[in-house]
Amino acid sequence: MEACLKAFRSTGGSSNPTLQLPSPCDTIAAGYQCLPSLSHHWGQYSPYFLVPSLITPTLPTQCTLTFAQVLSRHGARDPTSSKSIAYSHMIAKIKDYVTRYEGDYEFLEDYVYSLGADQLTAFGEQEMVNSGIDFYERYQALANASVPFIRASGQQRVIESAEKFGQGFIHAKVAAGGTRDAYNVVTISEARGSNNTLDHGLCTNFESSNTSFVAQNTYTSTFIPSITTRLNDNLLCANLTDADTISFMDLCPYETVADPLGTISPFCALFTQSEWENYDYYQTLGKYYGFGPGNPLGPTQGVGFVNELIARLTSAPVRDHTSVNQTLDANSTTFPLGRSIYADFGHDNDMTAVFAAMGLYNNTPPLSTTELMTVEEMKGYSAAWTVPFAARAVFEKLQCEDAAEEMVRVLVNGRVLPLDQCGGDTLGRCTLSAFVSSLSFAQDGGHWDRCFTSTSNDGTPET
């Protein structure tokens, strides 16, 4: 230990200035806007923020909304149980071996790891209340005559997110002079073997695939080792590994959303903007190669929900042989048709699979595992832009004076997608029939037949 102290030298933690929070910086309309150069690059751990859109999200003139379906991720949460244990052990190791803390690292001397596991934080609860208010305000014409039919996947944080959304929706409706309507949340079990379109788990070969691990592990070597060296130079004798460095970066968003106001954590100042951009790309690779087009069976995990969406858009019974819960969907109480507003709540991974099953990001080129790609190069695809905490995708149906048929638009976190796969116009609209036709991958069951055959580790059938 004495040798470690003699060798101690301070290299500084970051080129960032001291971080200050303009409180509050999480709003109903724009989401989290505190230090966006950092916080909008935290991958799926970014708090929800309004994503820039090349197509105006404003309702096109001469169009009337007839239908709105939101698919939402739960609000900000504590780390998962396994990660919370890993973070706690890492901090304990630092406390055991490091005796001097200087510069941006001084806060660690008094830092105590106290994050929970798996549950919504107070900040995450407010995100969902805000989401319900925002949904009501955008779709007030529909909402005044109804309440959303709400479903939630069966994990507690998802159920609570649905309830908080409902509270926000009703609060906004009453504030606008409407009635305090009752609403219920239909819960779909996440028990092992349960059919659930909002939570994967049935496709055996998919569950054992390792494509995301391989992709992320490859990219880690391009940017993490130099950060690990810097951390060890400043936390002498900690002997942090590259995996520890990623955990260190994770603590920035997790500690931020653990604060009720979303106060930026001191962990965030230990890394540069460039490093956060690499971190965001690292997380994006995990989604793309884990549940998106980079995994041969990733899009198939979203097929069930897409077929439910088709049923709601067309007021026709669900046709699916994959993950749909046939008992629930055959019952008009637990899966009603003919409603104008719906709200479903689940997880980031499953939303990623749904987007892939729909082909919403078909213009995104294959993601490099060795070189950073910008969100522009990825055609608007990134974990932070698609599945942050409290992410929301809205599927709108419109009746427009310039079209004989109803039209469909899709907004992901406020960004109107171009819908090139179904001939989207300059306003991001496709005809309903063209939109449904473009979903043939889901209607054909995706690659569900490959879920239970002999495969290689990447999910492709063995020959």
PDB file of C-alpha atoms in Angstrom, residues 156-328:
ATOM      1  CA  GLN A 156     -43.702  -4.555 -10.714  1.00  0.00           C
ATOM      2  CA  ARG A 157     -41.872  -1.558 -12.178  1.00  0.00           C
ATOM      3  CA  VAL A 158     -43.814  -1.962 -15.430  1.00  0.00           C
ATOM      4  CA  ILE A 159     -47.158  -2.219 -13.667  1.00  0.00           C
ATOM      5  CA  GLU A 160     -46.362   0.851 -11.563  1.00  0.00           C
ATOM      6  CA  SER A 161     -45.304   2.730 -14.696  1.00  0.00           C
ATOM      7  CA  ALA A 162     -48.666   1.978 -16.306  1.00  0.00           C
ATOM      8  CA  GLU A 163     -50.452   3.160 -13.172  1.00  0.00           C
ATOM      9  CA  LYS A 164     -48.445   6.388 -13.014  1.00  0.00           C
ATOM     10  CA  PHE A 165     -49.166   7.018 -16.699  1.00  0.00           C
ATOM     11  CA  GLY A 166     -52.863   6.568 -15.973  1.00  0.00           C
ATOM     12  CA  GLN A 167     -52.662   8.968 -13.051  1.00  0.00           C
ATOM     13  CA  GLY A 168     -51.015  11.599 -15.225  1.00  0.00           C
ATOM     14  CA  PHE A 169     -53.573  11.103 -17.981  1.00  0.00           C
ATOM     15  CA  ILE A 170     -56.546  11.479 -15.609  1.00  0.00           C
ATOM     16  CA  HIS A 171     -54.940  14.451 -13.834  1.00  0.00           C
ATOM     17  CA  ALA A 172     -54.565  16.266 -17.155  1.00  0.00           C
ATOM     18  CA  LYS A 173     -58.093  15.376 -18.192  1.00  0.00           C
ATOM     19  CA  VAL A 174     -59.618  16.680 -14.975  1.00  0.00           C
ATOM     20  CA  ALA A 175     -57.473  19.819 -15.147  1.00  0.00           C
ATOM     21  CA  ALA A 176     -58.887  20.448 -18.616  1.00  0.00           C
ATOM     22  CA  GLY A 177     -62.452  20.174 -17.295  1.00  0.00           C
ATOM     23  CA  GLY A 178     -63.010  16.515 -18.116  1.00  0.00           C
ATOM     24  CA  THR A 179     -64.340  13.683 -15.977  1.00  0.00           C
ATOM     25  CA  ARG A 180     -62.291  11.653 -13.495  1.00  0.00           C
ATOM     26  CA  ASP A 181     -62.743   8.340 -15.273  1.00  0.00           C
ATOM     27  CA  ALA A 182     -61.698   5.042 -13.756  1.00  0.00           C
ATOM     28  CA  TYR A 183     -59.143   2.953 -15.575  1.00  0.00           C
ATOM     29  CA  ASN A 184     -57.802  -0.558 -15.149  1.00  0.00           C
ATOM     30  CA  VAL A 185     -54.456  -2.117 -16.014  1.00  0.00           C
ATOM     31  CA  VAL A 186     -54.533  -5.572 -17.592  1.00  0.00           C
ATOM     32  CA  THR A 187     -51.397  -7.389 -16.463  1.00  0.00           C
ATOM     33  CA  ILE A 188     -49.714 -10.080 -18.582  1.00  0.00           C
ATOM     34  CA  SER A 189     -47.716 -12.584 -16.573  1.00  0.00           C
ATOM     35  CA  GLU A 190     -43.938 -12.763 -16.971  1.00  0.00           C
ATOM     36  CA  ALA A 191     -43.803 -16.207 -15.366  1.00  0.00           C
ATOM     37  CA  ARG A 192     -41.552 -18.669 -17.141  1.00  0.00           C
ATOM     38  CA  GLY A 193     -43.308 -20.147 -20.161  1.00  0.00           C
ATOM     39  CA  SER A 194     -46.022 -17.470 -20.302  1.00  0.00           C
ATOM     40  CA  ASN A 195     -47.099 -16.062 -23.641  1.00  0.00           C
ATOM     41  CA  ASN A 196     -46.491 -12.326 -23.432  1.00  0.00           C
ATOM     42  CA  THR A 197     -46.026  -9.933 -26.330  1.00  0.00           C
ATOM     43  CA  LEU A 198     -44.503  -7.334 -24.000  1.00  0.00           C
ATOM     44  CA  ASP A 199     -41.769  -9.590 -22.596  1.00  0.00           C
ATOM     45  CA  HIS A 200     -39.658 -12.132 -24.466  1.00  0.00           C
ATOM     46  CA  GLY A 201     -38.762 -15.548 -23.073  1.00  0.00           C
ATOM     47  CA  LEU A 202     -40.339 -18.276 -25.212  1.00  0.00           C
ATOM     48  CA  CYS A 203     -37.918 -18.584 -28.132  1.00  0.00           C
ATOM     49  CA  THR A 204     -35.330 -21.051 -26.838  1.00  0.00           C
ATOM     50  CA  ASN A 205     -32.641 -20.422 -29.419  1.00  0.00           C
ATOM     51  CA  PHE A 206     -32.949 -16.673 -29.082  1.00  0.00           C
ATOM     52  CA  GLU A 207     -32.581 -16.791 -25.320  1.00  0.00           C
ATOM     53  CA  SER A 208     -29.268 -18.656 -25.664  1.00  0.00           C
ATOM     54  CA  SER A 209     -27.768 -16.422 -28.372  1.00  0.00           C
ATOM     55  CA  ASN A 210     -24.678 -14.323 -27.596  1.00  0.00           C
ATOM     56  CA  THR A 211     -24.480 -11.921 -30.525  1.00  0.00           C
ATOM     57  CA  SER A 212     -24.816  -8.808 -28.381  1.00  0.00           C
ATOM     58  CA  PHE A 213     -22.052  -9.930 -26.016  1.00  0.00           C
ATOM     59  CA  VAL A 214     -19.691 -10.551 -28.911  1.00  0.00           C
ATOM     60  CA  ALA A 215     -20.459  -7.183 -30.540  1.00  0.00           C
ATOM     61  CA  GLN A 216     -20.094  -5.199 -27.327  1.00  0.00           C
ATOM     62  CA  ASN A 217     -16.971  -7.045 -26.245  1.00  0.00           C
ATOM     63  CA  THR A 218     -15.339  -6.278 -29.581  1.00  0.00           C
ATOM     64  CA  TYR A 219     -16.179  -2.583 -29.367  1.00  0.00           C
ATOM     65  CA  THR A 220     -15.072  -2.320 -25.742  1.00  0.00           C
ATOM     66  CA  SER A 221     -11.457  -2.780 -26.794  1.00  0.00           C
ATOM     67  CA  THR A 222     -11.605   0.358 -28.953  1.00  0.00           C
ATOM     68  CA  PHE A 223     -12.289   2.884 -26.183  1.00  0.00           C
ATOM     69  CA  ILE A 224     -12.441   1.427 -22.678  1.00  0.00           C
ATOM     70  CA  PRO A 225      -8.787   0.452 -21.940  1.00  0.00           C
ATOM     71  CA  SER A 226      -7.518   4.052 -22.007  1.00  0.00           C
ATOM     72  CA  ILE A 227     -10.282   5.082 -19.591  1.00  0.00           C
ATOM     73  CA  THR A 228      -9.418   2.185 -17.301  1.00  0.00           C
ATOM     74  CA  THR A 229      -5.810   3.352 -17.247  1.00  0.00           C
ATOM     75  CA  ARG A 230      -6.881   6.868 -16.277  1.00  0.00           C
ATOM     76  CA  LEU A 231      -9.173   5.623 -13.527  1.00  0.00           C
ATOM     77  CA  ASN A 232      -6.403   3.467 -12.079  1.00  0.00           C
ATOM     78  CA  ASP A 233      -3.970   6.392 -12.240  1.00  0.00           C
ATOM     79  CA  ASN A 234      -6.374   8.423 -10.130  1.00  0.00           C
ATOM     80  CA  LEU A 235      -7.605   5.626  -7.878  1.00  0.00           C
ATOM     81  CA  LEU A 236      -4.275   4.051  -7.086  1.00  0.00           C
ATOM     82  CA  CYS A 237      -4.333   0.403  -6.033  1.00  0.00           C
ATOM     83  CA  ALA A 238      -7.984  -0.055  -7.050  1.00  0.00           C
ATOM     84  CA  ASN A 239      -6.868  -2.304  -9.939  1.00  0.00           C
ATOM     85  CA  LEU A 240     -10.049  -1.645 -11.879  1.00  0.00           C
ATOM     86  CA  THR A 241     -10.779  -3.793 -14.919  1.00  0.00           C
ATOM     87  CA  ASP A 242     -12.369  -2.765 -18.208  1.00  0.00           C
ATOM     88  CA  ALA A 243     -15.633  -4.273 -16.936  1.00  0.00           C
ATOM     89  CA  ASP A 244     -15.323  -2.095 -13.828  1.00  0.00           C
ATOM     90  CA  THR A 245     -14.896   0.957 -16.042  1.00  0.00           C
ATOM     91  CA  ILE A 246     -18.200   0.279 -17.792  1.00  0.00           C
ATOM     92  CA  SER A 247     -19.806  -0.154 -14.372  1.00  0.00           C
ATOM     93  CA  PHE A 248     -18.282   3.159 -13.304  1.00  0.00           C
ATOM     94  CA  MET A 249     -19.886   4.820 -16.307  1.00  0.00           C
ATOM     95  CA  ASP A 250     -23.211   3.098 -15.585  1.00  0.00           C
ATOM     96  CA  LEU A 251     -23.288   4.733 -12.170  1.00  0.00           C
ATOM     97  CA  CYS A 252     -23.527   8.180 -13.762  1.00  0.00           C
ATOM     98  CA  PRO A 253     -27.066   7.684 -15.163  1.00  0.00           C
ATOM     99  CA  TYR A 254     -28.165   5.396 -12.345  1.00  0.00           C
ATOM    100  CA  GLU A 255     -27.161   7.839  -9.611  1.00  0.00           C
ATOM    101  CA  THR A 256     -28.703  10.688 -11.612  1.00  0.00           C
ATOM    102  CA  VAL A 257     -32.136   9.055 -11.879  1.00  0.00           C
ATOM    103  CA  ALA A 258     -31.903   7.965  -8.227  1.00  0.00           C
ATOM    104  CA  ASP A 259     -32.226  11.647  -7.331  1.00  0.00           C
ATOM    105  CA  PRO A 260     -35.882  12.787  -7.329  1.00  0.00           C
ATOM    106  CA  LEU A 261     -34.976  15.891  -9.357  1.00  0.00           C
ATOM    107  CA  GLY A 262     -32.558  14.101 -11.662  1.00  0.00           C
ATOM    108  CA  THR A 263     -29.535  15.970 -10.309  1.00  0.00           C
ATOM    109  CA  ILE A 264     -26.499  15.104 -12.412  1.00  0.00           C
ATOM    110  CA  SER A 265     -24.272  12.705 -10.499  1.00  0.00           C
ATOM    111  CA  PRO A 266     -20.579  13.495  -9.793  1.00  0.00           C
ATOM    112  CA  PHE A 267     -19.764  10.217 -11.553  1.00  0.00           C
ATOM    113  CA  CYS A 268     -20.654  11.933 -14.828  1.00  0.00           C
ATOM    114  CA  ALA A 269     -17.762  14.430 -14.570  1.00  0.00           C
ATOM    115  CA  LEU A 270     -15.214  11.616 -14.649  1.00  0.00           C
ATOM    116  CA  PHE A 271     -15.686  11.119 -18.389  1.00  0.00           C
ATOM    117  CA  THR A 272     -15.522  13.314 -21.478  1.00  0.00           C
ATOM    118  CA  GLN A 273     -18.259  13.961 -24.002  1.00  0.00           C
ATOM    119  CA  SER A 274     -16.394  11.819 -26.529  1.00  0.00           C
ATOM    120  CA  GLU A 275     -16.313   8.968 -24.053  1.00  0.00           C
ATOM    121  CA  TRP A 276     -20.051   9.278 -23.481  1.00  0.00           C
ATOM    122  CA  GLU A 277     -20.645   9.125 -27.228  1.00  0.00           C
ATOM    123  CA  ASN A 278     -18.655   5.893 -27.328  1.00  0.00           C
ATOM    124  CA  TYR A 279     -20.582   4.590 -24.323  1.00  0.00           C
ATOM    125  CA  ASP A 280     -23.881   5.325 -26.075  1.00  0.00           C
ATOM    126  CA  TYR A 281     -22.679   3.455 -29.153  1.00  0.00           C
ATOM    127  CA  TYR A 282     -21.558   0.536 -26.979  1.00  0.00           C
ATOM    128  CA  GLN A 283     -25.078   0.330 -25.524  1.00  0.00           C
ATOM    129  CA  THR A 284     -26.609   0.721 -28.978  1.00  0.00           C
ATOM    130  CA  LEU A 285     -24.639  -2.294 -30.185  1.00  0.00           C
ATOM    131  CA  GLY A 286     -26.141  -4.277 -27.312  1.00  0.00           C
ATOM    132  CA  LYS A 287     -29.659  -3.495 -28.500  1.00  0.00           C
ATOM    133  CA  TYR A 288     -28.988  -3.842 -32.231  1.00  0.00           C
ATOM    134  CA  TYR A 289     -27.186  -7.182 -31.952  1.00  0.00           C
ATOM    135  CA  GLY A 290     -29.227  -8.393 -29.004  1.00  0.00           C
ATOM    136  CA  PHE A 291     -32.829  -7.676 -30.016  1.00  0.00           C
ATOM    137  CA  GLY A 292     -32.649  -5.818 -33.320  1.00  0.00           C
ATOM    138  CA  PRO A 293     -31.682  -6.631 -36.910  1.00  0.00           C
ATOM    139  CA  GLY A 294     -28.173  -7.697 -35.877  1.00  0.00           C
ATOM    140  CA  ASN A 295     -29.583 -10.814 -34.211  1.00  0.00           C
ATOM    141  CA  PRO A 296     -31.112 -13.373 -36.621  1.00  0.00           C
ATOM    142  CA  LEU A 297     -33.957 -14.011 -34.178  1.00  0.00           C
ATOM    143  CA  GLY A 298     -34.184 -10.533 -32.627  1.00  0.00           C
ATOM    144  CA  PRO A 299     -36.995  -9.144 -34.809  1.00  0.00           C
ATOM    145  CA  THR A 300     -39.005 -12.335 -34.327  1.00  0.00           C
ATOM    146  CA  GLN A 301     -39.389 -11.517 -30.630  1.00  0.00           C
ATOM    147  CA  GLY A 302     -41.490  -8.486 -31.606  1.00  0.00           C
ATOM    148  CA  VAL A 303     -43.820 -10.266 -34.005  1.00  0.00           C
ATOM    149  CA  GLY A 304     -46.595 -10.948 -31.494  1.00  0.00           C
ATOM    150  CA  PHE A 305     -47.092  -7.323 -30.536  1.00  0.00           C
ATOM    151  CA  VAL A 306     -47.035  -6.223 -34.181  1.00  0.00           C
ATOM    152  CA  ASN A 307     -49.867  -8.631 -34.947  1.00  0.00           C
ATOM    153  CA  GLU A 308     -51.817  -7.230 -32.001  1.00  0.00           C
ATOM    154  CA  LEU A 309     -51.268  -3.721 -33.355  1.00  0.00           C
ATOM    155  CA  ILE A 310     -52.584  -4.802 -36.761  1.00  0.00           C
ATOM    156  CA  ALA A 311     -55.700  -6.170 -35.057  1.00  0.00           C
ATOM    157  CA  ARG A 312     -56.290  -2.874 -33.275  1.00  0.00           C
ATOM    158  CA  LEU A 313     -55.656  -0.771 -36.381  1.00  0.00           C
ATOM    159  CA  THR A 314     -58.051  -2.857 -38.480  1.00  0.00           C
ATOM    160  CA  SER A 315     -60.555  -3.931 -35.769  1.00  0.00           C
ATOM    161  CA  ALA A 316     -60.000  -7.551 -36.730  1.00  0.00           C
ATOM    162  CA  PRO A 317     -59.157 -10.557 -34.528  1.00  0.00           C
ATOM    163  CA  VAL A 318     -55.506 -11.211 -33.773  1.00  0.00           C
ATOM    164  CA  ARG A 319     -53.823 -13.692 -36.075  1.00  0.00           C
ATOM    165  CA  ASP A 320     -50.596 -14.979 -34.535  1.00  0.00           C
ATOM    166  CA  HIS A 321     -48.891 -18.236 -33.619  1.00  0.00           C
ATOM    167  CA  THR A 322     -45.892 -16.812 -31.754  1.00  0.00           C
ATOM    168  CA  SER A 323     -45.953 -15.018 -28.382  1.00  0.00           C
ATOM    169  CA  VAL A 324     -49.566 -13.819 -28.223  1.00  0.00           C
ATOM    170  CA  ASN A 325     -51.525 -14.886 -25.153  1.00  0.00           C
ATOM    171  CA  GLN A 326     -54.464 -16.421 -26.969  1.00  0.00           C
ATOM    172  CA  THR A 327     -56.621 -16.618 -23.828  1.00  0.00           C
ATOM    173  CA  LEU A 328     -56.342 -12.890 -23.151  1.00  0.00           C
TER     174      LEU A 328
END
